[in-house]
GROMACS .gro file of C-alpha atoms in nm:
model
   91
    1MET     CA    1  -0.005  -0.005   0.002
    2ALA     CA    2   0.289   0.246   0.076
    3ARG     CA    3   0.423   0.216  -0.279
    4ARG     CA    4   0.147   0.458  -0.413
    5TYR     CA    5   0.221   0.727  -0.144
    6ASP     CA    6   0.604   0.717  -0.112
    7SER     CA    7   0.705   0.884  -0.433
    8HIS     CA    8   0.657   1.237  -0.320
    9THR     CA    9   0.733   1.422   0.007
   10THR     CA   10   0.390   1.601   0.013
   11THR     CA   11   0.170   1.306  -0.049
   12PHE     CA   12  -0.002   1.173   0.254
   13SER     CA   13  -0.118   0.811   0.299
   14PRO     CA   14  -0.469   0.732   0.393
   15GLU     CA   15  -0.334   0.684   0.747
   16GLY     CA   16  -0.190   1.042   0.747
   17ARG     CA   17   0.162   0.934   0.705
   18LEU     CA   18   0.445   1.087   0.495
   19TYR     CA   19   0.658   0.790   0.394
   20GLN     CA   20   0.935   0.994   0.237
   21VAL     CA   21   0.989   1.176   0.564
   22GLU     CA   22   0.980   0.842   0.760
   23TYR     CA   23   1.235   0.699   0.513
   24ALA     CA   24   1.463   0.999   0.567
   25MET     CA   25   1.442   0.981   0.945
   26GLU     CA   26   1.528   0.607   0.937
   27ALA     CA   27   1.826   0.685   0.726
   28ILE     CA   28   1.954   0.959   0.949
   29SER     CA   29   1.915   0.741   1.260
   30ARG     CA   30   2.141   0.481   1.089
   31ALA     CA   31   2.407   0.742   1.012
   32GLY     CA   32   2.734   0.803   1.224
   33ALA     CA   33   2.784   1.106   1.430
   34ALA     CA   34   3.029   1.383   1.368
   35VAL     CA   35   3.157   1.642   1.609
   36GLY     CA   36   3.400   1.945   1.601
   37VAL     CA   37   3.574   2.111   1.895
   38ARG     CA   38   3.737   2.446   1.884
   39THR     CA   39   4.016   2.514   2.127
   40GLU     CA   40   4.263   2.794   2.188
   41PHE     CA   41   4.519   2.602   1.988
   42GLY     CA   42   4.312   2.471   1.687
   43VAL     CA   43   4.021   2.257   1.582
   44VAL     CA   44   3.960   1.884   1.622
   45LEU     CA   45   3.697   1.710   1.401
   46ALA     CA   46   3.598   1.344   1.472
   47ALA     CA   47   3.352   1.129   1.299
   48GLU     CA   48   3.195   0.788   1.379
   49LYS     CA   49   3.231   0.521   1.104
   50LYS     CA   50   2.943   0.292   1.139
   51ILE     CA   51   2.984  -0.050   0.976
   52LEU     CA   52   2.629  -0.186   0.910
   53SER     CA   53   2.734  -0.526   0.836
   54LYS     CA   54   3.029  -0.744   0.936
   55LEU     CA   55   3.049  -0.875   0.575
   56LEU     CA   56   3.132  -0.524   0.460
   57GLU     CA   57   3.509  -0.452   0.396
   58ILE     CA   58   3.625  -0.174   0.628
   59THR     CA   59   3.859  -0.026   0.349
   60VAL     CA   60   3.553   0.017   0.124
   61ALA     CA   61   3.340   0.197   0.370
   62SER     CA   62   3.260   0.561   0.307
   63GLU     CA   63   3.463   0.844   0.436
   64LYS     CA   64   3.329   1.095   0.680
   65MET     CA   65   3.608   1.351   0.673
   66HIS     CA   66   3.666   1.568   0.372
   67LYS     CA   67   3.918   1.840   0.283
   68LEU     CA   68   3.770   2.144   0.106
   69ASP     CA   69   4.092   2.340   0.075
   70GLU     CA   70   4.425   2.393   0.257
   71HIS     CA   71   4.249   2.563   0.553
   72VAL     CA   72   3.905   2.407   0.567
   73ALA     CA   73   3.795   2.052   0.643
   74VAL     CA   74   3.444   1.913   0.710
   75ALA     CA   75   3.319   1.611   0.906
   76VAL     CA   76   2.999   1.461   0.764
   77ALA     CA   77   2.715   1.342   0.992
   78GLY     CA   78   2.436   1.177   0.795
   79ILE     CA   79   2.426   1.044   0.442
   80ASN     CA   80   2.742   1.099   0.226
   81SER     CA   81   2.544   1.152  -0.099
   82ASP     CA   82   2.363   1.433   0.058
   83ALA     CA   83   2.682   1.584   0.196
   84ASN     CA   84   2.870   1.554  -0.135
   85ILE     CA   85   2.647   1.798  -0.286
   86LEU     CA   86   2.722   2.056  -0.022
   87ILE     CA   87   3.088   1.969  -0.026
   88ASN     CA   88   3.109   2.008  -0.417
   89SER     CA   89   2.936   2.339  -0.407
   90SER     CA   90   3.152   2.457  -0.112
   91ARG     CA   91   3.473   2.376  -0.303
   0.00000   0.00000   0.00000
């Protein structure tokens, strides 16, 4: 039943649910966290690399830290494909 109502973010199901929003919330809850700390001496960025399956090769897992230029770096919390758009436009 959900297939008819999950193609648009503004289409409600008969139960009053927005499936696209629910899918996005689920994807965010599975994503790793990122944190940045500014100190007197510099900045520290840290990101959690979640491995969803023990069968997944760790070397193939997606990166959470990206260098924008010589002086700017970002830590990604959430879905990398969404962050890549922001990273590319920032560069």
